[in-house]
Amino acid sequence: MLAVSILAYLLANLGIGLWASRRISTTQDFVLAGRRLPLILAASATFATWFGSETIMGAPTEFVEHGVLGVIEDPFGASLCLLLVGLFFARRFYKMNIITFCDFFRIRYGRNAELLSALLIIPSYFSWIAAQLLAMGIVLKVVLGWSLITCILGSSVVVILYTIWGGMWSISITDFVQTIMIIVGLAIVATVLYNKVGGFTPLIESAPPGFFKFYPDFTFKASVEYFAAWITIGLGSIPQQDVFQRVMSAKSANVSVKATLSSSLMYLTVALLPLFIGLCGHHLYPESDNDGQLIIPNMILKHMGLPLQIVFFGALVSAILSTTSSAIMAPAAVLGENIFKFFNPTLTDQQLLRIIRCGIVVITGICIVMAVRGDSIFELVAESSAFSLVSLFVPLAAGLYWKATNQLGCILSMLAGLAAWLVCAYMETAYPPLIFGLLASIFGMLTGIVWEKVSTIKTAS
């Protein structure tokens, strides 16, 4: 019965995608839902985009093992990201009336910066998409009993089809349904477990010392690692096409800001439920700790009745589907708008739309290979955010708020940040590699600004 329910739910998503396809006539319809989303759809789309496998399967495992300090990155850093987008980026982006995040780089820094930003942002999604496909494969393997590869391939086909058919419209509508499933499903499971445990007191009393500690030890190394945890997703996911698409899909600038701020609050509150569920599972069924990323799914299968299993796995599948579809569409849009169109500016709108749809298939194929080889969902997501943090955040933020920035500084910032991060990751430095990458990115931007000023002074003299 559980397997039938999950398969029926997957087919329902395909039906929604096919229905939404009737609203697609232009690239803007496909990528940005025609910029017509009301507040409730815009907010649910942003929330559901972020509420993925790492939230339900990755973060609870980290929480059980390392306490609150183990999940600063997600959900706290992720909520911070949405808050910052709503406060400092949403309104400015919306008023630019552009299709992709990389269009900003063309307008602010020039064509070369646009191309480089596109070449960097596309691979930054691969790890994130792979994490979602891996999670979906793991879940379906548990429920259906099929092989992991078969489950990954099957779920990938579902996501590809409803994303290609309806674009942002189908994603937004399915995200709305999936958001309801997520909140209701997790709330019911959390309530049942709360009653089984007997409240919060037994959990607090049985936790090891320092488990609920929110601040690190006051040493330089611990402080740097704590800061890195906050900014990995907190800043690293700001320069991402999927976030940008939600900002631009709202029907007005005010709706865009309100939707992003609302999704930040929704994420912070709802994302605490999987942590609580994981901790309850650890307390009630400590033998399930050996299940790793499956700690919650296996606990539900072994110790809960069928109705609760259907509710939980419906919420889990919803979370993964919503994140996967958004993550796949984002780099495909950049591929068409900022790479293919860069080399062939005469592309018609319909040709561009076909390229974006083909890009969805190609990118998913690459990520399927990564998913089959991947291990940790949580680490795959962190890797994706770190990539964009060290290469794209500084040029984005500086370009919006500092008039002195220029193309040379932008390009040096992107290349220096990425190079420093890769070298430090290879060397396994004592401090998080993304810190070195971020500092190098800042230095690259400053170098470009100083170089231009010096050149101007020399020319004038």
Short mmCIF file of C-alpha atoms in Angstrom, two decimals:
data_model
loop_
_atom_site.label_atom_id
_atom_site.label_comp_id
_atom_site.label_asym_id
_atom_site.label_seq_id
_atom_site.Cartn_x
_atom_site.Cartn_y
_atom_site.Cartn_z
CA MET A 1 0.00 0.00 0.00
CA LEU A 2 2.85 2.41 0.82
CA ALA A 3 4.57 1.69 -2.49
CA VAL A 4 1.31 2.22 -4.39
CA SER A 5 0.77 5.56 -2.63
CA ILE A 6 4.26 6.81 -3.50
CA LEU A 7 3.96 5.75 -7.15
CA ALA A 8 0.54 7.41 -7.37
CA TYR A 9 1.98 10.60 -5.95
CA LEU A 10 4.79 10.60 -8.54
CA LEU A 11 2.24 10.16 -11.33
CA ALA A 12 0.18 13.03 -9.91
CA ASN A 13 3.20 15.30 -10.27
CA LEU A 14 3.45 14.33 -13.92
CA GLY A 15 -0.21 15.22 -14.38
CA ILE A 16 0.34 18.66 -12.86
CA GLY A 17 3.32 19.23 -15.15
CA LEU A 18 1.28 18.30 -18.21
CA TRP A 19 -1.55 20.61 -17.15
CA ALA A 20 0.85 23.51 -16.52
CA SER A 21 2.41 23.09 -19.96
CA ARG A 22 -0.65 24.80 -21.45
CA ARG A 23 0.51 28.08 -19.86
CA ILE A 24 3.93 28.01 -21.54
CA SER A 25 4.36 30.04 -24.72
CA THR A 26 7.60 32.00 -24.18
CA THR A 27 10.95 31.54 -22.46
CA GLN A 28 9.88 33.97 -19.73
CA ASP A 29 6.78 31.85 -19.10
CA PHE A 30 8.96 28.76 -18.82
CA VAL A 31 11.77 30.21 -16.68
CA LEU A 32 9.90 32.82 -14.61
CA ALA A 33 6.23 31.75 -14.81
CA GLY A 34 5.55 34.96 -16.76
CA ARG A 35 6.40 36.95 -13.60
CA ARG A 36 2.83 36.41 -12.39
CA LEU A 37 3.12 34.33 -9.19
CA PRO A 38 1.01 35.55 -6.23
CA LEU A 39 2.47 35.67 -2.72
CA ILE A 40 1.34 32.21 -1.63
CA LEU A 41 2.82 30.47 -4.71
CA ALA A 42 6.02 32.54 -4.65
CA ALA A 43 6.61 31.87 -0.95
CA SER A 44 5.85 28.15 -1.16
CA ALA A 45 8.07 27.80 -4.24
CA THR A 46 11.00 29.42 -2.43
CA PHE A 47 10.45 27.37 0.72
CA ALA A 48 10.05 24.07 -1.12
CA THR A 49 13.12 24.74 -3.25
CA TRP A 50 15.28 24.76 -0.14
CA PHE A 51 13.50 22.11 1.86
CA GLY A 52 15.16 19.08 0.32
CA SER A 53 16.84 15.80 1.14
CA GLU A 54 19.55 17.41 3.26
CA THR A 55 16.88 18.93 5.51
CA ILE A 56 15.07 15.66 6.28
CA MET A 57 17.82 13.06 5.80
CA GLY A 58 21.16 14.85 6.11
CA ALA A 59 20.68 17.41 8.87
CA PRO A 60 19.02 15.05 11.43
CA THR A 61 21.99 12.68 11.16
CA GLU A 62 24.40 15.56 11.78
CA PHE A 63 22.23 16.79 14.65
CA VAL A 64 22.12 13.43 16.41
CA GLU A 65 25.89 13.04 16.09
CA HIS A 66 27.12 16.59 16.77
CA GLY A 67 24.28 18.52 18.39
CA VAL A 68 23.21 22.05 17.47
CA LEU A 69 26.69 23.07 16.32
CA GLY A 70 26.53 20.35 13.70
CA VAL A 71 23.52 21.95 11.95
CA ILE A 72 24.44 25.64 11.96
CA GLU A 73 24.96 25.34 8.20
CA ASP A 74 21.45 24.00 7.64
CA PRO A 75 18.83 24.99 8.74
CA PHE A 76 20.21 28.14 10.40
CA GLY A 77 22.55 29.23 7.61
CA ALA A 78 19.95 28.43 4.96
CA SER A 79 17.34 30.57 6.74
CA LEU A 80 19.89 33.38 7.00
CA CYS A 81 20.40 33.21 3.23
CA LEU A 82 16.71 33.70 2.48
CA LEU A 83 16.53 36.52 5.03
CA LEU A 84 19.45 38.36 3.41
CA VAL A 85 18.00 37.85 -0.07
CA GLY A 86 14.71 39.37 1.04
CA LEU A 87 16.34 42.33 2.79
CA PHE A 88 19.13 43.27 0.38
CA PHE A 89 18.75 41.59 -3.01
CA ALA A 90 15.15 40.77 -3.99
CA ARG A 91 13.87 44.27 -4.76
CA ARG A 92 17.01 45.32 -6.66
CA PHE A 93 16.97 42.18 -8.77
CA TYR A 94 13.26 42.38 -9.52
CA LYS A 95 13.52 45.90 -10.87
CA MET A 96 16.20 44.81 -13.37
CA ASN A 97 13.63 42.70 -15.30
CA ILE A 98 16.10 40.05 -16.47
CA ILE A 99 15.76 36.30 -16.99
CA THR A 100 18.85 34.81 -15.32
CA PHE A 101 21.25 35.65 -12.55
CA CYS A 102 24.09 35.87 -15.08
CA ASP A 103 22.27 38.62 -16.99
CA PHE A 104 23.20 40.83 -14.05
CA PHE A 105 26.88 40.18 -14.72
CA ARG A 106 26.44 41.22 -18.35
CA ILE A 107 24.69 44.46 -17.41
CA ARG A 108 27.05 45.34 -14.55
CA TYR A 109 30.42 44.00 -15.78
CA GLY A 110 30.15 43.16 -19.47
CA ARG A 111 29.89 40.15 -21.79
CA ASN A 112 33.08 38.40 -20.64
CA ALA A 113 31.96 38.47 -17.02
CA GLU A 114 28.57 37.10 -18.07
CA LEU A 115 30.13 34.11 -19.82
CA LEU A 116 32.53 33.35 -16.96
CA SER A 117 29.78 33.58 -14.35
CA ALA A 118 27.66 31.16 -16.41
CA LEU A 119 30.53 28.71 -16.75
CA LEU A 120 30.99 28.81 -12.97
CA ILE A 121 27.37 28.70 -11.86
CA ILE A 122 26.34 25.68 -13.94
CA PRO A 123 28.73 23.15 -12.33
CA SER A 124 27.96 24.59 -8.89
CA TYR A 125 24.55 22.88 -9.16
CA PHE A 126 25.82 19.43 -10.00
CA SER A 127 26.55 18.34 -6.43
CA TRP A 128 23.23 19.71 -5.18
CA ILE A 129 21.20 17.96 -7.87
CA ALA A 130 23.17 14.75 -7.33
CA ALA A 131 22.34 14.93 -3.61
CA GLN A 132 18.61 15.11 -4.35
CA LEU A 133 18.70 12.28 -6.89
CA LEU A 134 20.70 10.14 -4.47
CA ALA A 135 18.20 10.83 -1.71
CA MET A 136 15.23 10.01 -3.90
CA GLY A 137 16.91 6.81 -5.00
CA ILE A 138 17.60 5.81 -1.40
CA VAL A 139 14.01 6.50 -0.35
CA LEU A 140 12.46 4.60 -3.26
CA LYS A 141 14.85 1.71 -2.68
CA VAL A 142 13.65 1.44 0.92
CA VAL A 143 9.98 1.70 -0.03
CA LEU A 144 9.89 -0.25 -3.31
CA GLY A 145 12.79 -2.64 -2.83
CA TRP A 146 14.27 -1.88 -6.25
CA SER A 147 17.98 -1.36 -6.90
CA LEU A 148 19.43 2.08 -6.12
CA ILE A 149 20.30 2.78 -9.76
CA THR A 150 16.80 1.86 -10.95
CA CYS A 151 15.25 4.13 -8.33
CA ILE A 152 17.53 7.05 -9.23
CA LEU A 153 16.77 6.64 -12.94
CA GLY A 154 13.03 6.30 -12.40
CA SER A 155 12.72 9.37 -10.17
CA SER A 156 14.93 11.35 -12.56
CA VAL A 157 12.57 10.61 -15.44
CA VAL A 158 9.59 11.89 -13.41
CA VAL A 159 11.35 15.14 -12.49
CA ILE A 160 12.64 15.70 -16.03
CA LEU A 161 9.21 15.24 -17.59
CA TYR A 162 7.17 17.55 -15.38
CA THR A 163 9.92 20.19 -15.41
CA ILE A 164 10.25 20.11 -19.22
CA TRP A 165 6.49 20.22 -19.73
CA GLY A 166 5.51 23.05 -17.41
CA GLY A 167 8.71 24.84 -16.44
CA MET A 168 8.37 27.30 -13.57
CA TRP A 169 4.59 27.09 -13.66
CA SER A 170 4.55 23.35 -12.97
CA ILE A 171 7.32 23.73 -10.39
CA SER A 172 5.42 26.48 -8.55
CA ILE A 173 2.12 24.60 -8.50
CA THR A 174 3.68 21.30 -7.45
CA ASP A 175 5.77 23.19 -4.85
CA PHE A 176 2.58 24.59 -3.33
CA VAL A 177 1.10 21.10 -3.01
CA GLN A 178 4.41 19.71 -1.78
CA THR A 179 4.75 22.45 0.86
CA ILE A 180 1.41 21.46 2.35
CA MET A 181 2.48 17.80 2.32
CA ILE A 182 5.79 18.63 4.01
CA ILE A 183 4.33 20.76 6.81
CA VAL A 184 1.35 18.51 7.56
CA GLY A 185 3.34 15.28 7.29
CA LEU A 186 6.23 16.35 9.52
CA ALA A 187 3.92 17.99 12.06
CA ILE A 188 1.90 14.79 12.47
CA VAL A 189 5.01 12.61 12.84
CA ALA A 190 6.56 15.06 15.32
CA THR A 191 3.37 15.13 17.41
CA VAL A 192 3.18 11.34 17.59
CA LEU A 193 6.83 11.08 18.63
CA TYR A 194 6.46 13.90 21.16
CA ASN A 195 3.75 11.90 22.92
CA LYS A 196 5.80 8.69 22.74
CA VAL A 197 8.86 10.35 24.26
CA GLY A 198 6.86 12.15 26.93
CA GLY A 199 7.77 15.74 26.10
CA PHE A 200 11.02 17.65 25.79
CA THR A 201 12.36 16.91 29.28
CA PRO A 202 13.50 13.29 28.61
CA LEU A 203 15.31 14.44 25.46
CA ILE A 204 17.12 17.24 27.27
CA GLU A 205 18.08 15.05 30.23
CA SER A 206 19.44 12.23 28.06
CA ALA A 207 21.46 14.49 25.73
CA PRO A 208 25.26 14.60 26.25
CA PRO A 209 26.84 17.76 27.73
CA GLY A 210 26.97 20.66 25.28
CA PHE A 211 24.55 19.00 22.86
CA PHE A 212 22.27 22.06 22.67
CA LYS A 213 25.13 24.57 22.76
CA PHE A 214 24.62 27.25 20.10
CA TYR A 215 28.03 28.92 20.33
CA PRO A 216 31.48 27.32 19.86
CA ASP A 217 34.42 27.39 22.22
CA PHE A 218 36.04 30.82 22.25
CA THR A 219 39.16 29.86 20.33
CA PHE A 220 40.24 31.34 17.01
CA LYS A 221 39.96 28.06 15.10
CA ALA A 222 36.54 27.19 16.53
CA SER A 223 35.27 30.71 15.77
CA VAL A 224 36.49 30.53 12.16
CA GLU A 225 34.83 27.13 11.65
CA TYR A 226 31.62 28.47 13.20
CA PHE A 227 31.68 31.47 10.87
CA ALA A 228 32.32 29.17 7.91
CA ALA A 229 29.29 27.07 8.85
CA TRP A 230 27.05 30.15 8.85
CA ILE A 231 28.24 31.48 5.50
CA THR A 232 28.50 28.20 3.52
CA ILE A 233 24.82 28.34 2.63
CA GLY A 234 24.09 31.68 4.32
CA LEU A 235 26.12 33.61 1.72
CA GLY A 236 27.04 30.86 -0.72
CA SER A 237 23.51 30.23 -1.93
CA ILE A 238 22.67 33.89 -2.53
CA PRO A 239 24.36 33.92 -5.97
CA GLN A 240 22.25 31.06 -7.31
CA GLN A 241 19.87 30.95 -10.25
CA ASP A 242 17.14 29.02 -8.41
CA VAL A 243 16.89 31.73 -5.73
CA PHE A 244 16.95 34.40 -8.44
CA GLN A 245 14.13 32.68 -10.36
CA ARG A 246 11.87 32.79 -7.34
CA VAL A 247 12.64 36.47 -6.80
CA MET A 248 11.86 37.28 -10.42
CA SER A 249 8.75 35.06 -10.73
CA ALA A 250 6.64 37.05 -8.27
CA LYS A 251 4.03 39.41 -9.68
CA SER A 252 5.60 42.52 -8.09
CA ALA A 253 8.69 43.68 -6.22
CA ASN A 254 6.77 43.87 -2.94
CA VAL A 255 5.46 40.33 -3.38
CA SER A 256 8.99 39.16 -4.15
CA VAL A 257 10.36 40.64 -0.91
CA LYS A 258 7.47 39.36 1.22
CA ALA A 259 7.68 35.88 -0.32
CA THR A 260 11.40 35.58 0.37
CA LEU A 261 11.13 36.81 3.96
CA SER A 262 8.14 34.53 4.59
CA SER A 263 10.00 31.52 3.21
CA SER A 264 12.93 32.30 5.52
CA LEU A 265 10.65 32.14 8.56
CA MET A 266 8.88 29.04 7.23
CA TYR A 267 12.16 27.26 6.63
CA LEU A 268 13.60 28.02 10.05
CA THR A 269 10.51 26.76 11.87
CA VAL A 270 9.56 23.76 9.71
CA ALA A 271 13.19 22.60 9.30
CA LEU A 272 13.42 22.15 13.07
CA LEU A 273 10.83 19.35 12.86
CA PRO A 274 13.17 16.80 11.18
CA LEU A 275 15.81 17.57 13.83
CA PHE A 276 13.27 16.90 16.56
CA ILE A 277 12.08 13.72 14.83
CA GLY A 278 15.66 12.48 14.47
CA LEU A 279 16.39 13.15 18.14
CA CYS A 280 13.20 11.35 19.19
CA GLY A 281 14.20 8.39 17.03
CA HIS A 282 17.65 8.32 18.63
CA HIS A 283 16.06 8.39 22.10
CA LEU A 284 13.35 5.79 21.46
CA TYR A 285 15.15 3.47 19.05
CA PRO A 286 18.93 3.89 19.49
CA GLU A 287 19.57 0.87 17.27
CA SER A 288 18.42 2.97 14.29
CA ASP A 289 21.53 5.18 14.64
CA ASN A 290 23.40 2.69 12.47
CA ASP A 291 21.15 3.60 9.55
CA GLY A 292 23.00 6.87 8.92
CA GLN A 293 21.09 9.01 6.41
CA LEU A 294 18.13 6.59 6.71
CA ILE A 295 17.76 7.07 10.45
CA ILE A 296 14.31 8.69 10.14
CA PRO A 297 12.89 6.74 7.16
CA ASN A 298 13.82 3.37 8.68
CA MET A 299 12.47 4.42 12.07
CA ILE A 300 9.14 5.29 10.46
CA LEU A 301 9.03 1.97 8.56
CA LYS A 302 9.91 -0.15 11.58
CA HIS A 303 7.95 1.51 14.34
CA MET A 304 5.02 3.45 12.83
CA GLY A 305 1.71 2.35 11.33
CA LEU A 306 0.82 2.50 7.64
CA PRO A 307 -1.13 5.83 7.77
CA LEU A 308 1.86 7.57 9.38
CA GLN A 309 4.22 5.94 6.89
CA ILE A 310 2.17 7.29 3.97
CA VAL A 311 2.08 10.78 5.49
CA PHE A 312 5.82 10.86 6.22
CA PHE A 313 7.04 9.43 2.93
CA GLY A 314 4.64 11.70 1.07
CA ALA A 315 6.29 14.65 2.82
CA LEU A 316 9.78 13.29 2.13
CA VAL A 317 9.15 12.65 -1.55
CA SER A 318 7.57 16.11 -1.80
CA ALA A 319 10.62 17.78 -0.31
CA ILE A 320 13.04 16.02 -2.63
CA LEU A 321 10.96 16.49 -5.78
CA SER A 322 10.53 20.22 -5.23
CA THR A 323 14.23 20.82 -4.66
CA THR A 324 15.32 18.60 -7.56
CA SER A 325 13.08 20.21 -10.17
CA SER A 326 14.20 23.70 -9.21
CA ALA A 327 17.86 22.75 -9.09
CA ILE A 328 17.74 21.12 -12.53
CA MET A 329 15.94 24.00 -14.21
CA ALA A 330 18.26 26.73 -12.89
CA PRO A 331 21.52 25.72 -14.66
CA ALA A 332 19.59 24.76 -17.79
CA ALA A 333 18.22 28.31 -18.01
CA VAL A 334 21.73 29.74 -17.63
CA LEU A 335 23.05 27.32 -20.25
CA GLY A 336 20.56 28.57 -22.82
CA GLU A 337 20.37 32.26 -21.95
CA ASN A 338 24.00 32.99 -21.10
CA ILE A 339 26.07 30.46 -23.05
CA PHE A 340 24.22 29.42 -26.19
CA LYS A 341 22.72 32.88 -26.67
CA PHE A 342 26.13 34.43 -25.93
CA PHE A 343 27.62 32.73 -28.99
CA ASN A 344 24.45 33.04 -31.09
CA PRO A 345 22.60 36.27 -30.21
CA THR A 346 20.14 35.79 -33.08
CA LEU A 347 18.44 32.79 -31.41
CA THR A 348 14.67 33.08 -31.51
CA ASP A 349 12.69 32.71 -28.31
CA GLN A 350 11.39 29.29 -29.35
CA GLN A 351 14.90 28.07 -30.19
CA LEU A 352 16.10 29.25 -26.79
CA LEU A 353 13.22 27.43 -25.11
CA ARG A 354 14.15 24.18 -26.88
CA ILE A 355 17.79 24.56 -25.82
CA ILE A 356 16.79 25.06 -22.18
CA ARG A 357 14.62 21.94 -22.27
CA CYS A 358 17.45 19.91 -23.82
CA GLY A 359 19.77 21.31 -21.16
CA ILE A 360 17.49 19.91 -18.45
CA VAL A 361 17.99 16.40 -19.85
CA VAL A 362 21.78 16.74 -20.30
CA ILE A 363 22.40 18.23 -16.85
CA THR A 364 20.26 15.58 -15.17
CA GLY A 365 22.25 12.88 -16.97
CA ILE A 366 25.53 14.24 -15.59
CA CYS A 367 24.08 14.43 -12.09
CA ILE A 368 22.74 10.87 -12.25
CA VAL A 369 26.33 9.66 -12.66
CA MET A 370 27.40 11.76 -9.66
CA ALA A 371 24.45 10.50 -7.59
CA VAL A 372 25.37 6.87 -8.20
CA ARG A 373 28.89 7.59 -6.94
CA GLY A 374 27.91 9.94 -4.07
CA ASP A 375 27.97 9.11 -0.38
CA SER A 376 26.86 11.96 1.89
CA ILE A 377 23.83 14.06 1.00
CA PHE A 378 24.80 16.74 3.52
CA GLU A 379 28.35 17.04 2.15
CA LEU A 380 27.20 17.17 -1.48
CA VAL A 381 24.96 20.15 -0.70
CA ALA A 382 27.70 21.95 1.25
CA GLU A 383 30.12 21.45 -1.63
CA SER A 384 27.66 23.10 -4.03
CA SER A 385 27.16 26.18 -1.84
CA ALA A 386 30.89 26.60 -1.17
CA PHE A 387 31.56 26.62 -4.92
CA SER A 388 29.30 29.62 -5.54
CA LEU A 389 30.39 31.40 -2.35
CA VAL A 390 34.06 31.60 -3.30
CA SER A 391 33.48 32.54 -6.94
CA LEU A 392 30.25 34.52 -7.29
CA PHE A 393 29.15 36.11 -4.02
CA VAL A 394 31.71 38.93 -3.88
CA PRO A 395 31.18 40.13 -7.49
CA LEU A 396 27.42 40.01 -6.95
CA ALA A 397 27.28 41.90 -3.65
CA ALA A 398 29.97 44.39 -4.63
CA GLY A 399 28.40 44.98 -8.03
CA LEU A 400 25.07 45.87 -6.45
CA TYR A 401 26.39 48.13 -3.71
CA TRP A 402 29.80 49.50 -4.80
CA LYS A 403 30.06 51.70 -7.88
CA ALA A 404 33.85 51.37 -8.06
CA THR A 405 33.72 47.70 -9.09
CA ASN A 406 34.73 46.85 -12.65
CA GLN A 407 35.06 43.95 -15.07
CA LEU A 408 38.69 43.23 -14.23
CA GLY A 409 37.91 43.08 -10.52
CA CYS A 410 34.93 40.81 -11.19
CA ILE A 411 36.92 38.33 -13.26
CA LEU A 412 39.89 38.33 -10.86
CA SER A 413 37.51 37.86 -7.94
CA MET A 414 35.83 34.82 -9.51
CA LEU A 415 39.06 33.14 -10.64
CA ALA A 416 41.13 33.89 -7.52
CA GLY A 417 38.39 32.73 -5.15
CA LEU A 418 37.81 29.47 -7.00
CA ALA A 419 41.52 28.73 -7.37
CA ALA A 420 42.27 29.37 -3.69
CA TRP A 421 39.35 27.18 -2.60
CA LEU A 422 40.39 24.28 -4.82
CA VAL A 423 44.05 24.47 -3.77
CA CYS A 424 43.19 24.62 -0.07
CA ALA A 425 40.69 21.77 -0.40
CA TYR A 426 43.37 19.66 -2.07
CA MET A 427 45.93 20.56 0.60
CA GLU A 428 43.40 19.87 3.41
CA THR A 429 44.19 23.07 5.29
CA ALA A 430 43.61 23.39 9.04
CA TYR A 431 40.90 25.98 8.42
CA PRO A 432 37.90 25.58 6.08
CA PRO A 433 39.02 26.06 2.44
CA LEU A 434 36.07 28.31 1.69
CA ILE A 435 37.47 30.95 4.08
CA PHE A 436 40.64 31.17 1.97
CA GLY A 437 38.55 31.20 -1.17
CA LEU A 438 36.36 34.05 0.09
CA LEU A 439 39.38 36.12 1.14
CA ALA A 440 41.03 35.53 -2.25
CA SER A 441 37.81 36.58 -3.99
CA ILE A 442 37.73 39.83 -2.01
CA PHE A 443 41.43 40.43 -2.77
CA GLY A 444 40.81 39.85 -6.49
CA MET A 445 38.02 42.43 -6.55
CA LEU A 446 40.15 45.01 -4.71
CA THR A 447 43.06 44.35 -7.06
CA GLY A 448 40.91 45.06 -10.10
CA ILE A 449 39.59 48.29 -8.60
CA VAL A 450 43.06 49.54 -7.60
CA TRP A 451 44.53 48.56 -10.97
CA GLU A 452 41.92 50.56 -12.86
CA LYS A 453 42.42 53.62 -10.66
CA VAL A 454 46.19 53.46 -11.07
CA SER A 455 45.80 53.07 -14.84
CA THR A 456 43.45 56.07 -14.94
CA ILE A 457 45.90 58.22 -12.99
CA LYS A 458 48.80 57.22 -15.29
CA THR A 459 46.72 57.96 -18.39
CA ALA A 460 45.67 61.36 -17.04
CA SER A 461 49.26 62.32 -16.22
#
